[in-house]
Amino acid sequence: MAGVRLGRSTKRVPLVLCAKVTLVVLLAIGFIVIRYTFSSSSSAEVSSQRSSFDDIFDPESSPVAKEEEEVEENKKRNPSSPPKDGSENGSLEKEMKEGEIEEKAAAAAKNETRDAEGQQENEKQGGEEKAEVVEGEGGIDEDMEDGVDVNTEVEKVDEGRSGANGKEKNKKKKKLGPLFDPGARYNWKLCGGRHGHNYIPCVYMEGGRRHHERSCPQIPLMCLVSLPQEYKPPLPWPERESKIFYKDVAHPKLSAFIKTQSWLNLSEEFLLFPREESEYKGGAQRYINSIEEMAPDIEWGKNIRVVLDIGCTSASFGATLLKKNVITLSLGLMNDQIDLAQLVLERGIPAVVGDLGSRRLPFPSGVFDAIHCGKCNIPWQSSGGRLLFEMNRILRPGGYFIISTKHGDIDSEEGMSTLMASICWNILAHKTDEVSEVGVRIYQRPASNDIYELRRTKEPPFCKEDDKIDAAWYTPIKSCLHKVPSAIEQHGTDWPEEWPKRLETFPEWLGDSREKLTADHEHWKAIINKSYLNGIGIDWSHIRNIMDMKAIYGGFAAALSSQKVWVMNVVPVHSPNTLPIIYERGLLGIYHDWCEPFSTYPRSYDLLHADHLFSRLKNRCKQPVVVVVEMDRILRPGGWAIIRDKLEILNTLETILKSLHWEIRMTYAKDKEGIICAQKTTWRP
């Protein structure tokens, strides 16, 4: 019996072994099939891959962006040899060195605000449902990622705070991982709290209250903002200028406000803005004409092209100036409980949310041709005139400050006159209009420094020469007066050419950069004409509000200038300071750090354009996916995103967009570069 059992056992061994081998082979084959199905091959890096690129312009970056990438490649090959000019960005940043955006003060200001409001923010985060992100193997090294323009001063500030004795710590570079973890899985959830579908993360606190100044959550936002019930996309331009869908913006305070205003009419599903009505009695057209009569040198649409309108009401001022080729940016204040800036954006008129407090506005110095404050109740003379010092910083030398107020406060008017005299602003005209029932004053900033020598006192004092006049990200307003630029290489020494000539005329202060601007302009003009307008399936009749998330010289916006659109050019705070050039061309723009939410309402934009933005975010954001979450917040359902970047980034980015249920409409890959054209849907978790 023992022999029989031994014989049976010896027969089973090869059978068991064969079974195991067969199982392993089948599993391996199954793994290969799955991997082949869900991964991209070298010839088709992103799904929905186009096989031809006949009608799509080359996906490579602009000449300026290519130069930045060459610098980055040189740093990779020879990390011990910094650029000759000692900058992180190489030659381009050297050219912009005088206007480089400083982040050191920003870091300090942000930390002060967060320390003061940390408890409130923690409560806020506790009330929000977030996405569950399951990290895959080989996570991202968040501190030391490749290809970044790092401000070393900020690193020193942060490292000094984190050290036991306040000393700086030396970081050891590690091998860098991908920007997005390719193994992460995203389970999205809606943001909680009372703010609902109008949530602006850096404005709202828990309970519906608002910050006095911009203050972002300490924990990155990883939840999706809900949609209004029965949401409908905006009407095509110009129809949307005069009527919008009420339910897209409705809330109780707006409903009460509508009942008190003649320039707002609620008719069935629409909120109407009658052209003949305005917050100015007699109409906005009459009001604007009277300003031009008071100061004939103000030629709307010629020498006056870029205007900042402080405070939002009906935006009839900016809407009327559009017909005169004037682009007006409405600054909606954070304390506006009616959310009038949201109405302005829904109408297709440029607007951004900000605050007039202790910090500088996120704009360069000397870029606005005129600043307007209609029916103004801003306390300009408070805090020693601090807010007026900020107006002096951002207003172009020789530019106009137009302010209208209701009849009344004589003491306030006298205080304003004294303050204006102290900063040598000349009053060009003062008129009380009997029809509009407002008093209008027009001041002009000096065009040279000669008049300052005539001041009887040295108050307010001049700002120090080493003050970074363009530093405007979380930078405190200083109680000092900036002089007028006088050196030929400084922007603001001469008034720009009349519009539209200024769009393609590059001034002498740009020096050798003028050739690069010309090349950048031609590059984007070819892309717009050969690709974007006809080749990627976008219905441009429904596109009005556009954001270029990483603008350099404004070439993308300039190439679209003949279309019925407007573009918000965003210059990231860690990039070379090219925003003054964008304004010099008669275009709009703003500074921003994409590691934080943007200062606008949800669903503000119809199209987002990101040219090599993500490849420049390495080592900037602890969770780069928050930028995609923010794109989902500020893009309206049915809106489009055009993303140009490296394939290694686009592969994973496409997966993230699909997890948000965005439709991938077109992709193309060539030479390790690619394009994704995606459309946001109405899906919410």
XYZ file of C-alpha atoms in Angstrom:
685
model
C 0.000 0.000 0.000
C 2.868 2.298 0.783
C 4.285 1.695 -2.650
C 0.966 2.468 -4.332
C 0.610 5.725 -2.399
C 4.159 6.707 -3.279
C 3.421 6.049 -6.958
C 0.273 8.206 -6.858
C 2.082 11.077 -5.141
C 4.867 11.070 -7.694
C 2.267 11.347 -10.491
C 0.609 14.352 -8.826
C 3.795 16.420 -8.610
C 4.135 17.134 -12.344
C 0.376 17.706 -12.632
C 0.371 20.290 -9.804
C 3.493 21.937 -11.194
C 1.968 22.172 -14.677
C -1.208 23.647 -13.248
C 0.728 26.336 -11.386
C 2.866 27.183 -14.411
C -0.240 27.408 -16.578
C -1.915 29.741 -14.057
C 1.138 32.008 -13.931
C 1.289 32.179 -17.735
C -2.419 33.034 -17.972
C -2.082 35.779 -15.345
C 0.925 37.210 -17.167
C -0.954 37.234 -20.471
C -3.924 38.893 -18.799
C -1.694 41.549 -17.243
C -0.078 42.287 -20.602
C -3.467 42.629 -22.302
C -4.753 44.976 -19.591
C -1.575 47.037 -19.635
C -1.713 47.315 -23.419
C -5.341 48.361 -23.319
C -5.067 51.071 -20.670
C -1.615 52.480 -21.232
C -0.395 54.658 -24.058
C 2.080 53.470 -26.604
C 4.920 55.606 -27.833
C 3.056 56.410 -31.009
C -0.209 57.392 -29.317
C 0.463 59.035 -25.980
C -3.035 60.356 -25.322
C -6.427 58.954 -26.196
C -8.549 60.290 -29.038
C -5.233 60.697 -30.844
C -5.301 62.469 -34.196
C -3.363 60.705 -36.961
C -2.842 63.904 -38.928
C -1.868 67.412 -38.023
C -2.572 69.067 -41.340
C -5.006 71.624 -39.907
C -3.432 71.985 -36.476
C -0.381 74.159 -35.976
C 2.723 72.585 -34.454
C 2.148 71.955 -30.706
C 5.593 73.195 -29.764
C 5.766 76.098 -27.354
C 6.391 79.710 -28.328
C 9.957 80.940 -28.982
C 10.078 82.490 -25.532
C 8.802 79.344 -23.810
C 11.271 77.253 -25.808
C 14.077 79.453 -24.554
C 12.927 78.850 -20.979
C 12.919 75.096 -21.601
C 16.440 75.227 -23.049
C 17.609 76.901 -19.864
C 15.946 74.157 -17.833
C 17.595 71.431 -19.951
C 20.994 73.063 -19.453
C 20.395 73.113 -15.704
C 19.613 69.395 -15.798
C 22.748 68.547 -17.771
C 25.066 70.738 -15.707
C 23.374 71.553 -12.389
C 26.581 72.869 -10.843
C 26.859 75.676 -13.412
C 24.170 78.332 -12.940
C 23.304 80.772 -15.743
C 25.859 83.487 -16.235
C 23.507 86.130 -14.921
C 22.896 84.106 -11.772
C 19.160 83.873 -12.315
C 16.959 80.814 -12.418
C 15.346 81.782 -15.686
C 18.475 82.522 -17.680
C 18.549 85.273 -20.266
C 14.829 86.054 -20.308
C 14.676 86.697 -16.584
C 17.839 88.766 -16.827
C 16.070 91.084 -19.245
C 13.168 91.391 -16.837
C 15.360 91.635 -13.722
C 14.342 95.180 -12.853
C 10.675 94.235 -12.810
C 10.960 90.790 -11.227
C 8.116 89.954 -8.872
C 9.297 89.561 -5.301
C 7.676 86.762 -3.279
C 9.469 87.261 0.030
C 7.020 89.879 1.283
C 4.182 87.789 -0.063
C 5.216 84.789 2.001
C 5.433 86.880 5.155
C 2.086 88.589 4.554
C 0.319 85.317 3.808
C 1.640 83.690 6.962
C 0.578 86.638 9.101
C -2.940 86.463 7.702
C -3.131 82.726 8.081
C -1.894 82.822 11.650
C -4.585 85.359 12.502
C -7.361 83.454 10.780
C -6.070 79.903 11.066
C -8.764 78.785 13.479
C -11.526 80.046 11.212
C -9.983 78.348 8.194
C -9.650 75.032 10.043
C -13.352 75.201 10.888
C -14.076 75.938 7.263
C -12.133 72.955 6.030
C -13.912 70.750 8.514
C -17.217 71.629 6.875
C -16.163 70.676 3.359
C -16.300 67.303 1.715
C -13.159 66.646 -0.295
C -12.005 64.245 -2.943
C -10.459 61.047 -1.720
C -7.105 60.760 -3.446
C -5.485 57.347 -3.219
C -1.796 57.686 -4.017
C -0.141 55.003 -6.116
C 3.333 53.655 -5.690
C 6.322 55.921 -6.213
C 4.742 59.140 -4.913
C 5.808 62.614 -5.949
C 8.709 64.305 -4.255
C 6.831 67.513 -3.553
C 9.803 69.539 -2.405
C 12.276 68.941 -5.186
C 10.575 68.571 -8.538
C 12.207 69.400 -11.811
C 11.916 72.420 -14.066
C 10.880 75.233 -11.764
C 11.668 78.906 -11.434
C 12.218 79.047 -7.684
C 12.593 82.221 -5.679
C 15.323 81.240 -3.229
C 14.381 84.038 -0.860
C 11.009 82.428 -0.216
C 12.692 79.099 0.479
C 14.928 80.761 3.038
C 11.977 82.388 4.800
C 10.036 79.123 4.976
C 13.068 77.079 6.015
C 13.956 79.593 8.701
C 10.499 79.302 10.229
C 10.574 75.524 10.226
C 14.070 75.179 11.798
C 14.404 74.550 15.538
C 16.551 77.652 16.057
C 15.310 79.604 13.056
C 18.336 78.526 11.016
C 18.163 77.602 7.343
C 18.243 73.937 6.447
C 20.069 72.619 3.434
C 17.876 70.499 1.215
C 19.359 67.524 -0.562
C 18.092 67.060 -4.068
C 16.420 63.774 -4.756
C 15.493 62.074 -7.954
C 12.323 63.723 -9.112
C 9.050 61.986 -9.786
C 6.247 62.970 -12.198
C 4.123 66.073 -11.665
C 0.960 64.011 -11.155
C 1.060 60.577 -9.545
C -0.009 58.223 -12.371
C -1.250 55.699 -9.809
C -3.595 58.050 -7.941
C -7.350 57.478 -8.031
C -9.767 60.392 -7.561
C -13.160 60.075 -5.881
C -14.615 63.566 -6.136
C -17.112 65.089 -3.711
C -18.937 68.409 -3.524
C -17.739 71.265 -1.336
C -19.893 71.724 1.742
C -20.829 74.871 3.618
C -23.284 77.691 3.005
C -21.309 79.266 0.157
C -22.649 76.648 -2.276
C -22.386 77.283 -6.000
C -20.887 80.794 -5.623
C -17.902 79.671 -3.563
C -14.688 81.727 -3.885
C -12.184 79.913 -1.621
C -9.990 82.919 -0.763
C -12.973 85.181 -0.036
C -15.487 83.119 1.926
C -15.198 81.836 5.464
C -17.365 79.184 7.032
C -20.902 80.393 7.730
C -21.039 82.623 4.667
C -18.889 85.387 6.144
C -16.160 87.014 4.080
C -12.549 87.871 4.712
C -11.604 91.540 4.733
C -8.583 90.692 2.577
C -7.613 87.711 0.465
C -6.972 84.694 2.695
C -6.834 81.209 1.197
C -7.471 77.884 2.953
C -4.358 76.332 4.442
C -5.468 72.917 3.209
C -5.582 72.756 -0.619
C -9.118 72.674 -1.985
C -9.925 69.183 -3.309
C -13.702 69.409 -3.680
C -15.928 70.490 -6.556
C -18.265 73.488 -6.467
C -21.908 72.652 -7.117
C -24.004 74.051 -9.966
C -27.098 76.242 -9.614
C -30.334 74.385 -10.137
C -31.466 74.463 -13.774
C -28.155 75.971 -14.863
C -28.031 77.235 -18.454
C -24.963 78.398 -20.396
C -24.743 82.119 -21.256
C -26.252 83.495 -24.435
C -23.920 84.326 -27.351
C -22.266 87.745 -27.476
C -23.523 90.464 -27.800
C -26.931 89.218 -26.640
C -25.552 88.255 -23.237
C -24.488 91.859 -22.616
C -28.103 92.890 -22.071
C -29.605 89.734 -20.507
C -28.465 86.745 -18.486
C -30.227 83.715 -16.983
C -31.350 84.770 -13.525
C -31.142 81.317 -11.912
C -27.444 81.124 -12.807
C -26.699 83.967 -10.352
C -29.744 84.074 -8.065
C -29.487 84.442 -4.284
C -31.678 86.228 -1.686
C -29.627 89.449 -1.372
C -29.541 89.903 -5.131
C -33.295 89.377 -5.300
C -33.871 92.159 -2.762
C -31.386 94.426 -4.564
C -33.129 94.039 -7.935
C -36.357 95.443 -6.509
C -34.635 98.745 -5.668
C -32.842 99.364 -9.000
C -34.332 100.738 -12.213
C -31.434 99.443 -14.350
C -32.197 95.826 -13.386
C -35.378 94.128 -14.584
C -36.453 90.565 -13.887
C -38.486 89.144 -16.770
C -39.400 85.453 -16.647
C -36.122 83.514 -16.694
C -33.929 86.497 -17.623
C -32.291 89.309 -15.707
C -32.340 92.290 -18.082
C -29.989 95.276 -18.299
C -31.851 97.923 -20.349
C -29.418 99.872 -22.543
C -31.117 103.175 -21.833
C -30.911 102.648 -18.067
C -27.850 103.026 -15.848
C -26.831 103.807 -12.296
C -26.075 107.255 -13.741
C -29.203 109.260 -14.381
C -29.346 110.246 -18.011
C -27.461 107.122 -19.029
C -23.851 105.978 -19.124
C -23.284 107.372 -22.630
C -24.155 110.879 -21.494
C -21.957 110.482 -18.415
C -18.967 109.384 -20.515
C -19.478 112.153 -23.050
C -19.497 114.736 -20.256
C -16.136 113.424 -18.998
C -14.641 113.829 -22.475
C -16.029 117.364 -22.666
C -14.496 118.249 -19.302
C -11.056 116.965 -20.366
C -10.708 117.025 -24.188
C -7.303 115.290 -23.957
C -9.177 112.155 -22.938
C -9.783 110.459 -26.257
C -11.569 107.207 -25.544
C -10.267 104.334 -27.640
C -7.212 106.221 -28.849
C -4.861 107.425 -26.136
C -7.109 105.891 -23.469
C -7.308 102.125 -23.975
C -6.944 100.308 -20.595
C -9.132 101.477 -17.681
C -9.646 100.208 -14.129
C -13.193 100.713 -12.826
C -13.252 100.456 -9.028
C -16.398 98.902 -7.639
C -19.104 97.140 -9.625
C -22.649 98.347 -10.083
C -24.278 97.858 -13.475
C -20.905 97.972 -15.288
C -22.629 100.309 -17.751
C -19.482 102.455 -17.700
C -17.300 99.625 -18.992
C -19.979 98.232 -21.307
C -20.413 101.611 -22.992
C -16.660 102.126 -23.362
C -16.368 98.772 -25.157
C -18.066 100.403 -28.128
C -15.249 102.971 -28.125
C -12.494 100.290 -28.176
C -11.713 100.805 -24.496
C -11.133 97.673 -22.400
C -12.307 98.284 -18.818
C -11.531 95.943 -15.930
C -14.142 96.157 -13.169
C -12.755 95.573 -9.693
C -15.499 93.936 -7.635
C -14.827 94.445 -3.937
C -14.779 91.487 -1.548
C -17.312 93.101 0.780
C -19.945 93.301 -1.976
C -22.693 91.049 -0.632
C -24.726 91.431 -3.841
C -21.963 89.833 -5.952
C -22.340 92.409 -8.708
C -19.005 91.375 -10.211
C -20.561 88.008 -10.992
C -23.282 89.734 -13.018
C -20.598 91.646 -14.886
C -18.752 88.445 -15.820
C -21.972 86.704 -16.837
C -22.591 89.598 -19.213
C -19.187 89.036 -20.824
C -17.512 92.149 -19.406
C -14.058 91.926 -17.755
C -14.077 91.785 -13.953
C -12.059 90.420 -11.055
C -12.657 90.277 -7.295
C -10.245 92.171 -5.055
C -9.940 94.342 -1.995
C -8.836 97.848 -1.176
C -7.147 97.374 2.163
C -3.591 97.113 3.378
C -2.129 95.295 0.374
C -1.215 96.292 -3.136
C -3.502 95.259 -5.967
C -2.062 92.426 -8.133
C -1.099 94.734 -11.003
C 2.221 96.206 -12.143
C 3.126 99.843 -11.698
C 2.075 102.538 -14.155
C -0.109 100.447 -16.453
C -3.659 101.863 -16.374
C -4.350 104.768 -18.721
C -7.211 105.866 -16.482
C -8.807 104.823 -13.187
C -12.497 105.466 -12.566
C -14.526 105.335 -9.382
C -18.187 106.099 -10.053
C -20.531 107.209 -7.264
C -17.485 106.588 -5.150
C -17.671 106.034 -1.421
C -14.070 104.849 -0.955
C -12.423 106.645 2.025
C -9.390 107.801 0.052
C -8.190 110.188 2.747
C -8.189 107.574 5.544
C -4.944 106.052 6.884
C -2.999 109.028 5.605
C -4.141 108.463 2.012
C -2.709 104.950 1.770
C -5.170 103.828 -0.911
C -4.387 106.872 -3.010
C -0.687 105.952 -2.876
C -1.660 102.645 -4.464
C -3.579 104.461 -7.199
C -0.468 106.551 -7.797
C 1.541 103.329 -8.183
C -0.670 101.606 -10.767
C -1.788 104.702 -12.747
C 0.320 105.501 -15.802
C 2.374 108.727 -15.508
C 0.168 111.371 -17.095
C -2.858 109.103 -16.597
C -6.297 110.228 -15.423
C -8.096 109.581 -12.150
C -11.850 110.144 -12.590
C -14.035 110.182 -9.521
C -17.730 110.982 -9.176
C -19.598 111.429 -5.908
C -23.039 112.451 -4.800
C -23.619 115.976 -3.560
C -22.651 116.436 0.013
C -19.754 116.141 2.393
C -17.785 119.395 2.161
C -15.244 118.287 4.783
C -14.562 115.141 2.795
C -14.042 117.146 -0.385
C -11.616 119.490 1.377
C -9.671 116.548 2.771
C -9.461 115.033 -0.694
C -8.196 118.285 -2.186
C -5.483 118.577 0.445
C -4.386 114.996 -0.139
C -4.274 115.424 -3.913
C -2.176 118.562 -3.549
C 0.322 116.698 -1.348
C 0.991 114.129 -4.096
C 0.992 116.819 -6.821
C -1.958 115.468 -8.787
C -3.380 118.228 -10.945
C -7.153 118.760 -10.986
C -8.145 119.225 -14.627
C -11.874 119.765 -14.168
C -14.599 119.782 -11.536
C -18.237 119.798 -12.525
C -21.555 119.042 -10.870
C -23.967 117.467 -13.317
C -27.579 118.407 -12.658
C -28.978 115.459 -14.592
C -26.878 112.642 -13.162
C -26.822 114.374 -9.756
C -23.145 113.640 -9.207
C -20.072 115.794 -8.919
C -17.283 114.707 -11.261
C -13.608 115.473 -10.705
C -10.788 114.615 -13.082
C -7.231 114.499 -11.765
C -4.003 113.805 -13.632
C -0.871 112.120 -12.304
C 2.342 114.052 -13.062
C 4.140 112.955 -16.223
C 7.558 113.958 -14.838
C 9.280 114.497 -11.493
C 9.814 118.244 -11.938
C 6.650 119.231 -10.081
C 7.717 117.333 -6.949
C 10.542 119.828 -6.427
C 7.905 122.534 -5.841
C 6.380 120.788 -2.829
C 6.476 122.864 0.343
C 6.884 119.799 2.531
C 8.376 116.367 1.970
C 5.188 114.621 3.075
C 4.396 112.053 1.928
C 8.019 110.956 1.506
C 9.333 109.307 -1.633
C 9.672 105.540 -1.634
C 13.196 104.194 -1.298
C 15.082 103.500 -4.487
C 15.381 99.784 -3.671
C 11.598 99.426 -3.284
C 10.308 96.848 -5.779
C 7.559 98.881 -7.373
C 6.091 95.912 -9.271
C 6.033 93.592 -6.241
C 2.291 93.137 -5.852
C 1.540 89.658 -4.496
C 0.575 89.895 -0.800
C 2.730 93.026 -0.653
C 1.710 95.712 1.888
C 0.950 99.197 0.611
C 3.684 101.568 1.670
C 2.937 105.104 2.828
C 5.250 106.687 0.325
C 5.157 108.218 -3.121
C 6.689 106.526 -6.143
C 8.476 108.844 -8.511
C 7.847 108.881 -12.245
C 10.215 106.577 -14.183
C 12.865 108.592 -15.979
C 15.408 106.077 -17.325
C 14.893 105.057 -20.946
C 14.927 101.350 -20.042
C 12.005 101.755 -17.598
C 8.416 101.287 -18.654
C 6.209 104.325 -18.202
C 8.655 106.919 -19.532
C 6.557 107.478 -22.674
C 2.855 107.220 -23.426
C 2.011 104.243 -25.682
C 0.943 104.577 -29.295
C -2.750 105.033 -30.013
C -4.902 101.930 -30.249
C -4.723 99.675 -32.254
C -1.182 100.603 -33.298
C 0.119 99.952 -29.776
C -0.800 96.266 -30.079
C 2.095 95.650 -32.490
C 4.380 98.582 -31.630
C 7.035 97.690 -29.103
C 8.628 100.660 -27.262
C 12.332 101.373 -26.861
C 12.441 100.457 -23.173
C 12.075 96.799 -24.213
C 15.526 96.893 -25.813
C 16.598 93.608 -27.400
C 13.344 91.932 -26.310
C 11.495 93.584 -29.189
C 12.673 90.884 -31.598
C 11.358 88.199 -29.265
C 8.008 89.951 -29.005
C 7.732 90.065 -32.771
C 8.526 86.347 -33.041
C 6.053 85.530 -30.254
C 3.350 87.610 -31.945
C 3.789 85.847 -35.289
C 3.914 82.450 -33.585
C 0.539 82.861 -31.865
C -1.077 84.542 -34.854
C -0.259 81.442 -36.933
C -1.586 79.085 -34.235
C -4.861 81.007 -33.841
C -5.508 81.247 -37.576
C -4.389 77.744 -38.579
C -5.603 75.824 -35.570
C -7.735 77.301 -32.834
C -10.352 79.142 -34.891
C -11.190 76.290 -37.263
C -9.285 73.121 -36.475
C -10.322 71.928 -33.019
C -14.119 72.049 -33.055
C -14.791 75.080 -30.824
C -17.923 77.123 -31.549
C -16.474 80.607 -31.060
C -19.887 82.261 -31.142
C -20.294 80.982 -27.555
C -16.838 82.075 -26.409
C -16.492 85.484 -24.783
C -14.524 85.319 -21.494
C -11.068 83.773 -22.007
C -8.144 83.256 -19.638
C -4.543 82.654 -20.690
C -3.284 80.906 -17.553
C 0.402 81.403 -18.357
C 0.824 84.478 -20.496
C 4.264 85.757 -21.433
C 4.048 88.649 -23.884
C 0.298 88.509 -24.540
C 0.780 87.032 -28.022
C -2.173 84.666 -27.598
C -4.502 87.529 -26.600
C -3.162 89.823 -29.326
C -3.854 87.191 -31.979
C -7.498 87.058 -30.806
C -7.944 90.844 -30.764
C -10.072 90.796 -33.934
C -12.488 88.298 -32.368
C -15.420 89.249 -30.149
C -13.659 88.085 -27.003
C -11.577 89.469 -24.151
C -8.614 87.717 -22.531
C -7.395 87.808 -18.941
C -3.615 87.350 -19.210
C -2.289 85.719 -16.046
C 1.433 86.037 -15.347
C 2.433 83.537 -12.617
C 4.291 85.170 -9.733
C 7.295 82.856 -10.144
C 7.747 83.782 -13.824
C 9.660 86.718 -15.326
C 7.728 89.953 -14.937
C 6.320 90.456 -18.423
C 2.944 91.852 -17.336
C 3.926 95.511 -17.970
C 4.555 94.552 -21.609
C 1.059 93.072 -21.875
C -0.499 96.311 -20.616
C 1.756 98.345 -22.892
C 0.124 96.519 -25.807
C -3.346 97.588 -24.636
C -4.315 94.240 -23.092
C -5.459 93.192 -19.604
C -3.608 91.022 -17.126
C -2.989 90.131 -13.499
C -0.421 88.427 -11.266
C -1.366 85.106 -9.686
C 0.070 82.066 -7.933
C -1.634 78.946 -9.302
C -0.996 77.063 -6.079
C -3.938 79.150 -4.786
C -7.475 79.688 -6.114
C -8.038 82.598 -8.489
C -10.028 85.651 -7.367
C -13.176 85.135 -9.367
C -16.571 83.481 -9.160
C -17.272 79.916 -10.277
C -18.125 79.507 -13.976
C -16.544 82.859 -14.899
C -14.757 81.777 -18.086
C -15.782 80.214 -21.382
C -12.288 79.070 -22.369
C -9.043 78.392 -20.495
C -5.711 78.288 -22.301
C -2.653 76.737 -20.628
C 0.567 76.704 -22.636
C 3.210 74.704 -20.705
C 1.736 75.854 -17.398
C 1.868 72.463 -15.709
C 5.486 71.766 -16.643
C 6.350 75.000 -14.798
C 4.463 74.048 -11.657
C 6.958 71.499 -10.402
C 8.224 72.392 -6.949
C 5.570 75.123 -6.753
C 2.473 73.369 -5.435
C 2.335 70.607 -2.843
C -0.596 69.082 -4.718
C -0.486 70.177 -8.384
C -3.866 68.539 -8.977
C -5.440 71.520 -7.156
C -4.794 73.549 -10.315
C -7.069 71.172 -12.243
C -9.678 71.489 -9.477
C -9.492 75.266 -9.810
C -9.879 75.031 -13.581
C -13.053 73.027 -12.992
C -14.314 75.749 -10.631
C -13.751 78.798 -12.844
C -14.743 77.201 -16.186
C -18.448 77.100 -16.989
C -20.163 73.861 -18.052
C -19.805 73.612 -21.813
C -16.627 75.678 -21.618
C -13.359 74.587 -23.225
C -9.774 74.086 -22.130
C -6.799 73.997 -24.499
C -3.747 72.546 -22.778
C -0.336 72.375 -24.455
C 2.446 70.608 -22.587
C 4.846 67.680 -22.390
C 3.365 64.264 -23.075
C 4.575 62.870 -19.776
C 2.255 65.409 -18.102
C -0.651 65.190 -20.553
C -0.954 61.414 -20.143
C -1.893 61.638 -16.479
C -3.699 64.954 -16.880
C -6.095 63.346 -19.348
C -6.938 60.705 -16.758
C -7.688 63.408 -14.176
C -9.925 65.292 -16.623
C -11.815 62.089 -17.388
C -12.320 61.499 -13.666
C -14.071 64.900 -13.668
C -16.194 63.662 -16.599
C -14.753 66.240 -18.990
C -15.090 65.296 -22.661
C -11.720 64.907 -24.415
C -12.526 66.401 -27.810
C -9.121 66.278 -29.460
C -5.539 65.307 -28.673
C -2.329 65.392 -30.650
C 1.240 64.332 -29.899
C 4.508 65.103 -31.617
C 8.132 64.997 -30.428
C 7.287 64.581 -26.733
C 4.907 67.561 -26.896
C 1.152 67.454 -27.178
C -2.221 69.184 -27.033
C -5.416 68.291 -25.224
C -8.659 70.034 -26.128
C -11.324 69.215 -23.535
C -14.849 70.391 -22.758
C -16.356 70.568 -19.295
C -19.734 68.889 -18.776
C -22.513 69.497 -16.247
C -21.508 66.411 -14.229
C -21.275 66.840 -10.471
C -20.664 64.022 -7.944
